[in-house]
XYZ file of N, CA, C and O in Angstrom:
520
model
N 0.839 -1.188 0.000
C 0.000 0.000 0.000
C 0.878 1.244 0.000
O 1.877 1.290 0.690
N 0.454 2.208 -0.693
C 1.237 3.438 -0.724
C 0.581 4.513 0.149
O -0.502 4.328 0.687
N 1.223 5.651 0.274
C 0.740 6.724 1.152
C -0.577 7.304 0.660
O -1.380 7.808 1.438
N -0.837 7.246 -0.623
C -2.101 7.749 -1.164
C -3.273 6.957 -0.584
O -4.273 7.527 -0.147
N -3.130 5.676 -0.536
C -4.184 4.820 -0.018
C -4.346 4.981 1.488
O -5.461 4.971 2.006
N -3.253 5.161 2.201
C -3.294 5.200 3.660
C -3.710 6.563 4.232
O -4.279 6.628 5.314
N -3.414 7.645 3.542
C -3.641 8.974 4.114
C -4.680 9.779 3.336
O -5.638 10.290 3.901
N -4.509 9.888 2.052
C -5.336 10.794 1.256
C -6.775 10.298 1.138
O -7.728 11.067 1.335
N -6.981 9.049 0.826
C -8.346 8.548 0.651
C -9.175 8.617 1.941
O -10.329 9.066 1.896
N -8.656 8.195 3.105
C -9.455 8.372 4.327
C -9.724 9.842 4.646
O -10.821 10.201 5.078
N -8.726 10.704 4.406
C -8.934 12.135 4.642
C -10.020 12.702 3.739
O -10.856 13.502 4.161
N -10.029 12.289 2.475
C -11.061 12.738 1.542
C -12.433 12.208 1.954
O -13.443 12.913 1.842
N -12.473 11.004 2.457
C -13.746 10.440 2.919
C -14.299 11.209 4.111
O -15.506 11.490 4.173
N -13.432 11.572 5.039
C -13.860 12.353 6.203
C -14.355 13.728 5.764
O -15.384 14.210 6.224
N -13.621 14.363 4.864
C -14.037 15.675 4.355
C -15.392 15.589 3.661
O -16.247 16.464 3.819
N -15.621 14.538 2.918
C -16.906 14.342 2.254
C -18.030 14.185 3.273
O -19.121 14.760 3.107
N -17.798 13.442 4.345
C -18.811 13.282 5.391
C -19.116 14.608 6.090
O -20.280 14.901 6.399
N -18.089 15.420 6.344
C -18.297 16.732 6.970
C -19.125 17.628 6.060
O -20.074 18.284 6.504
N -18.792 17.665 4.786
C -19.556 18.471 3.836
C -21.003 17.997 3.726
O -21.931 18.808 3.659
N -21.205 16.700 3.724
C -22.559 16.145 3.669
C -23.359 16.536 4.913
O -24.529 16.926 4.817
N -22.735 16.472 6.080
C -23.417 16.853 7.321
C -23.800 18.330 7.308
O -24.904 18.705 7.712
N -22.919 19.186 6.831
C -23.229 20.623 6.735
C -24.344 20.869 5.735
O -25.237 21.668 5.966
N -24.303 20.187 4.612
C -25.317 20.359 3.583
C -26.693 19.927 4.090
O -27.706 20.538 3.766
N -26.727 18.899 4.933
C -27.988 18.424 5.501
C -28.460 19.273 6.681
O -29.548 19.055 7.199
N -27.635 20.225 7.125
C -28.053 21.139 8.178
C -27.750 20.688 9.592
O -28.335 21.188 10.540
N -26.813 19.770 9.770
C -26.497 19.280 11.108
C -25.668 20.254 11.932
O -25.446 20.023 13.102
N -25.211 21.348 11.355
C -24.407 22.300 12.111
C -25.200 23.546 12.497
O -24.641 24.487 13.027
N -26.488 23.568 12.243
C -27.283 24.756 12.550
C -27.703 24.762 14.012
O -27.923 23.708 14.615
N -27.791 25.951 14.574
C -28.275 26.117 15.933
C -29.668 26.719 15.879
O -29.974 27.504 14.975
N -30.507 26.378 16.844
C -31.860 26.915 16.831
C -31.880 28.414 17.139
O -30.953 28.955 17.736
N -32.936 29.064 16.723
C -33.135 30.486 16.948
C -34.489 30.657 17.643
O -35.474 30.027 17.259
N -34.521 31.503 18.674
C -35.768 31.763 19.388
C -36.688 32.625 18.528
O -36.252 33.591 17.900
N -37.969 32.285 18.538
C -38.938 33.057 17.754
C -39.473 34.253 18.515
O -40.029 35.159 17.906
N -39.323 34.255 19.835
C -39.794 35.386 20.617
C -39.762 35.092 22.105
O -39.400 33.987 22.536
N -40.165 36.070 22.923
C -40.158 35.889 24.379
C -41.059 34.752 24.853
O -40.733 34.073 25.820
N -42.160 34.539 24.164
C -43.064 33.457 24.580
C -42.389 32.096 24.466
O -42.552 31.244 25.345
N -41.639 31.883 23.412
C -40.930 30.609 23.267
C -39.875 30.451 24.354
O -39.721 29.369 24.927
N -39.155 31.515 24.679
C -38.143 31.455 25.735
C -38.792 31.122 27.079
O -38.269 30.302 27.843
N -39.928 31.750 27.374
C -40.636 31.461 28.633
C -41.093 30.010 28.669
O -40.970 29.336 29.698
N -41.609 29.498 27.575
C -42.073 28.112 27.522
C -40.924 27.132 27.713
O -41.051 26.154 28.453
N -39.796 27.388 27.065
C -38.634 26.501 27.193
C -38.157 26.467 28.638
O -37.894 25.396 29.196
N -38.058 27.630 29.281
C -37.603 27.686 30.673
C -38.603 27.008 31.599
O -38.216 26.263 32.506
N -39.881 27.254 31.378
C -40.933 26.645 32.207
C -40.888 25.120 32.113
O -41.026 24.421 33.120
N -40.690 24.603 30.907
C -40.663 23.155 30.706
C -39.392 22.506 31.244
O -39.414 21.343 31.626
N -38.296 23.244 31.288
C -37.009 22.655 31.681
C -36.752 22.677 33.180
O -36.042 21.812 33.694
N -37.298 23.659 33.889
C -37.001 23.801 35.313
C -38.221 23.450 36.159
O -39.338 23.884 35.859
N -37.987 22.731 37.230
C -39.054 22.312 38.128
C -39.619 23.515 38.875
O -38.867 24.334 39.413
N -40.920 23.642 38.878
C -41.646 24.693 39.594
C -41.212 26.095 39.176
O -41.193 27.012 39.979
N -40.865 26.245 37.922
C -40.466 27.555 37.405
C -41.646 28.149 36.652
O -42.150 27.563 35.703
N -42.078 29.302 37.097
C -43.189 30.000 36.456
C -42.636 31.288 35.855
O -42.382 32.257 36.564
N -42.444 31.264 34.564
C -41.813 32.373 33.857
C -42.731 33.582 33.796
O -43.925 33.453 33.564
N -42.139 34.745 34.026
C -42.900 35.984 33.938
C -42.396 36.873 32.813
O -43.159 37.287 31.964
N -41.120 37.189 32.819
C -40.556 38.150 31.882
C -39.371 37.516 31.174
O -38.641 36.720 31.760
N -39.188 37.873 29.904
C -38.065 37.327 29.138
C -37.404 38.426 28.323
O -38.067 39.350 27.858
N -36.097 38.306 28.188
C -35.321 39.208 27.342
C -34.477 38.340 26.414
O -33.735 37.475 26.867
N -34.612 38.591 25.121
C -33.905 37.797 24.122
C -32.744 38.612 23.566
O -32.883 39.813 23.320
N -31.627 37.946 23.367
C -30.479 38.611 22.763
C -30.791 39.034 21.337
O -31.689 38.492 20.687
N -30.051 39.995 20.836
C -30.302 40.550 19.496
C -30.212 39.489 18.402
O -30.922 39.576 17.402
N -29.373 38.470 18.587
C -29.241 37.427 17.569
C -30.236 36.282 17.770
O -30.257 35.338 16.992
N -31.069 36.368 18.810
C -32.106 35.371 19.124
C -31.524 33.987 19.395
O -32.197 32.986 19.242
N -30.269 33.927 19.844
C -29.631 32.649 20.152
C -29.573 32.362 21.649
O -29.140 31.283 22.040
N -29.989 33.315 22.463
C -30.006 33.113 23.912
C -31.015 34.065 24.529
O -31.372 35.075 23.918
N -31.459 33.712 25.743
C -32.442 34.551 26.419
C -32.289 34.424 27.925
O -31.759 33.430 28.439
N -32.745 35.446 28.611
C -32.865 35.423 30.064
C -34.353 35.442 30.386
O -35.107 36.221 29.800
N -34.753 34.576 31.314
C -36.162 34.480 31.680
C -36.269 34.599 33.191
O -35.653 33.838 33.930
N -37.055 35.568 33.660
C -37.258 35.781 35.098
C -38.483 34.987 35.547
O -39.516 34.989 34.873
N -38.341 34.335 36.696
C -39.449 33.575 37.260
C -40.065 34.303 38.443
O -39.480 35.233 38.997
N -41.245 33.872 38.821
C -41.955 34.488 39.952
C -41.183 34.364 41.262
O -41.308 35.211 42.142
N -40.406 33.300 41.406
C -39.682 33.043 42.654
C -38.328 33.741 42.728
O -37.566 33.515 43.657
N -37.993 34.578 41.765
C -36.726 35.303 41.794
C -35.611 34.648 41.005
O -34.560 35.244 40.789
N -35.829 33.412 40.564
C -34.810 32.750 39.759
C -34.790 33.354 38.354
O -35.815 33.765 37.828
N -33.602 33.363 37.770
C -33.447 33.801 36.386
C -32.858 32.624 35.615
O -31.821 32.073 35.993
N -33.537 32.240 34.552
C -33.081 31.127 33.723
C -32.338 31.668 32.513
O -32.754 32.656 31.907
N -31.254 31.009 32.185
C -30.501 31.311 30.975
C -30.833 30.220 29.966
O -30.632 29.036 30.232
N -31.363 30.609 28.822
C -31.733 29.674 27.757
C -30.746 29.891 26.617
O -30.585 31.013 26.144
N -30.069 28.818 26.211
C -29.114 28.935 25.109
C -29.080 27.634 24.323
O -29.460 26.580 24.832
N -28.626 27.697 23.071
C -28.595 26.466 22.270
C -27.436 25.569 22.664
O -26.394 26.031 23.123
N -27.674 24.294 22.494
C -26.630 23.278 22.676
C -26.859 22.260 21.563
O -27.762 21.433 21.655
N -26.077 22.381 20.507
C -26.353 21.563 19.329
C -27.623 22.070 18.669
O -27.765 23.262 18.425
N -28.564 21.160 18.444
C -29.826 21.562 17.830
C -30.956 21.671 18.853
O -32.123 21.762 18.495
N -30.598 21.681 20.137
C -31.595 21.758 21.203
C -31.290 22.948 22.099
O -30.274 23.610 21.975
N -32.182 23.189 23.047
C -31.999 24.269 24.016
C -31.559 23.695 25.346
O -31.998 22.612 25.740
N -30.696 24.416 26.021
C -30.260 24.046 27.356
C -30.613 25.206 28.281
O -30.510 26.368 27.901
N -31.088 24.880 29.475
C -31.550 25.897 30.420
C -30.829 25.699 31.745
O -30.737 24.575 32.243
N -30.323 26.785 32.291
C -29.661 26.765 33.598
C -30.160 27.935 34.424
O -30.415 29.015 33.900
N -30.261 27.732 35.741
C -30.544 28.838 36.647
C -29.263 29.660 36.723
O -28.193 29.142 37.012
N -29.389 30.961 36.457
C -28.207 31.804 36.316
C -28.006 32.780 37.470
O -27.114 33.620 37.403
N -28.803 32.679 38.524
C -28.604 33.568 39.671
C -27.225 33.343 40.267
O -26.788 32.210 40.439
N -26.542 34.425 40.578
C -25.207 34.323 41.164
C -24.108 34.143 40.128
O -22.950 33.948 40.489
N -24.459 34.200 38.855
C -23.453 34.060 37.802
C -22.555 35.297 37.765
O -22.929 36.366 38.239
N -21.369 35.129 37.199
C -20.490 36.280 36.970
C -21.015 37.029 35.757
O -21.116 36.464 34.669
N -21.350 38.286 35.957
C -21.941 39.086 34.890
C -21.037 40.282 34.611
O -20.639 40.995 35.523
N -20.736 40.474 33.356
C -20.000 41.648 32.911
C -20.906 42.405 31.961
O -21.467 41.810 31.037
N -21.039 43.718 32.203
C -21.907 44.532 31.348
C -21.072 45.566 30.624
O -20.258 46.262 31.209
N -21.285 45.655 29.336
C -20.642 46.663 28.507
C -21.748 47.301 27.662
O -22.140 46.756 26.635
N -22.272 48.421 28.155
C -23.395 49.066 27.477
C -24.632 48.202 27.573
O -25.093 47.868 28.653
N -25.151 47.790 26.429
C -26.343 46.948 26.425
C -26.016 45.468 26.200
O -26.898 44.672 25.915
N -24.742 45.087 26.368
C -24.328 43.693 26.201
C -23.937 43.095 27.544
O -23.123 43.654 28.273
N -24.539 41.952 27.857
C -24.204 41.211 29.072
C -23.421 39.958 28.688
O -23.774 39.273 27.737
N -22.378 39.679 29.444
C -21.667 38.414 29.331
C -21.935 37.654 30.616
O -21.587 38.118 31.705
N -22.578 36.507 30.488
C -22.991 35.705 31.636
C -22.135 34.446 31.679
O -22.127 33.661 30.730
N -21.403 34.272 32.783
C -20.534 33.105 32.954
C -20.997 32.324 34.172
O -20.978 32.830 35.288
N -21.430 31.099 33.949
C -21.847 30.216 35.036
C -20.640 29.455 35.567
O -19.589 29.401 34.931
N -20.810 28.843 36.724
C -19.719 28.069 37.318
C -19.726 26.623 36.830
O -19.532 25.699 37.606
N -19.981 26.430 35.557
C -19.919 25.109 34.940
C -18.765 25.114 33.946
O -18.755 25.921 33.020
N -17.802 24.233 34.104
C -16.627 24.259 33.237
C -16.950 24.058 31.755
O -16.280 24.602 30.894
N -17.954 23.273 31.429
C -18.267 22.991 30.034
C -19.336 23.917 29.463
O -19.774 23.728 28.332
N -19.755 24.897 30.222
C -20.792 25.838 29.792
C -20.110 27.162 29.517
O -19.812 27.931 30.417
N -19.833 27.428 28.262
C -19.092 28.630 27.877
C -19.888 29.891 28.220
O -21.117 29.875 28.226
N -19.204 30.995 28.515
C -19.907 32.249 28.772
C -20.781 32.640 27.577
O -20.444 32.380 26.427
N -21.910 33.253 27.890
C -22.882 33.635 26.864
C -22.966 35.149 26.805
O -23.061 35.811 27.836
N -22.929 35.691 25.599
C -23.105 37.129 25.424
C -24.505 37.401 24.898
O -24.945 36.768 23.940
N -25.189 38.334 25.561
C -26.523 38.741 25.136
C -26.533 40.243 24.920
O -26.252 40.995 25.852
N -26.843 40.649 23.731
C -27.014 42.077 23.448
C -28.511 42.347 23.602
O -29.321 41.893 22.789
N -28.851 43.053 24.672
C -30.255 43.295 24.990
C -30.695 44.660 24.473
O -29.941 45.634 24.529
N -31.920 44.721 24.018
C -32.452 45.977 23.473
C -32.645 47.018 24.564
O -32.459 48.210 24.340
N -33.025 46.577 25.758
C -33.221 47.525 26.858
C -33.046 46.827 28.201
O -33.109 45.615 28.295
N -32.804 47.624 29.220
C -32.725 47.184 30.614
C -31.614 46.161 30.880
O -31.798 45.237 31.666
N -30.471 46.316 30.260
C -29.344 45.417 30.537
C -28.902 45.537 31.983
O -28.553 44.544 32.626
N -28.937 46.747 32.536
C -28.533 46.952 33.935
C -29.484 46.221 34.883
O -29.053 45.621 35.871
N -30.767 46.260 34.595
C -31.743 45.563 35.434
C -31.553 44.061 35.424
O -31.629 43.402 36.461
N -31.292 43.507 34.231
C -31.047 42.076 34.142
C -29.737 41.698 34.832
O -29.648 40.643 35.473
N -28.727 42.542 34.753
C -27.463 42.271 35.436
C -27.675 42.226 36.945
O -27.139 41.343 37.632
N -28.471 43.137 37.479
C -28.765 43.146 38.910
C -29.526 41.890 39.316
O -29.262 41.316 40.382
N -30.468 41.452 38.505
C -31.226 40.236 38.798
C -30.305 39.019 38.830
O -30.442 38.138 39.674
N -29.377 38.949 37.881
C -28.471 37.814 37.819
C -27.518 37.757 38.994
O -27.172 36.685 39.475
N -27.086 38.914 39.463
C -26.142 38.943 40.571
C -26.807 38.600 41.899
O -26.136 38.199 42.839
N -28.122 38.741 41.979
C -28.862 38.403 43.199
C -29.018 36.891 43.313
O -29.231 36.198 42.327
N -28.900 36.392 44.501
C -29.117 34.962 44.751
C -30.623 34.713 44.826
O -31.374 35.493 45.374
N -31.043 33.597 44.275
C -32.478 33.245 44.284
C -32.881 32.678 45.615
O -32.137 32.109 46.341
């Protein structure tokens, strides 16, 4: 066997599979349609969570949802699904109308949300313990 058979053909096969997966849409992330969807996702994911108010990031890829009990849920995509975490007590950095929310989960990357209004209010809610 020569190097063409051992290296190039398997590499081309892998590249073909990656292109096929992208073409079929396996690399797309979901987008929120509005605050109602964010509230529903948070309500369904967290036990005894009754969503009241929601703020969606400008790119509609993440949202903050406030519950009646003071908890704030962070809704963000994970693959082709949504993942929800209680974000009270998270490290929050605010730069104008953009919040960067970092949870204490090593595999949960910080999330940036560009909010249309009340970024300071949401930052205060996140810093408060539920």
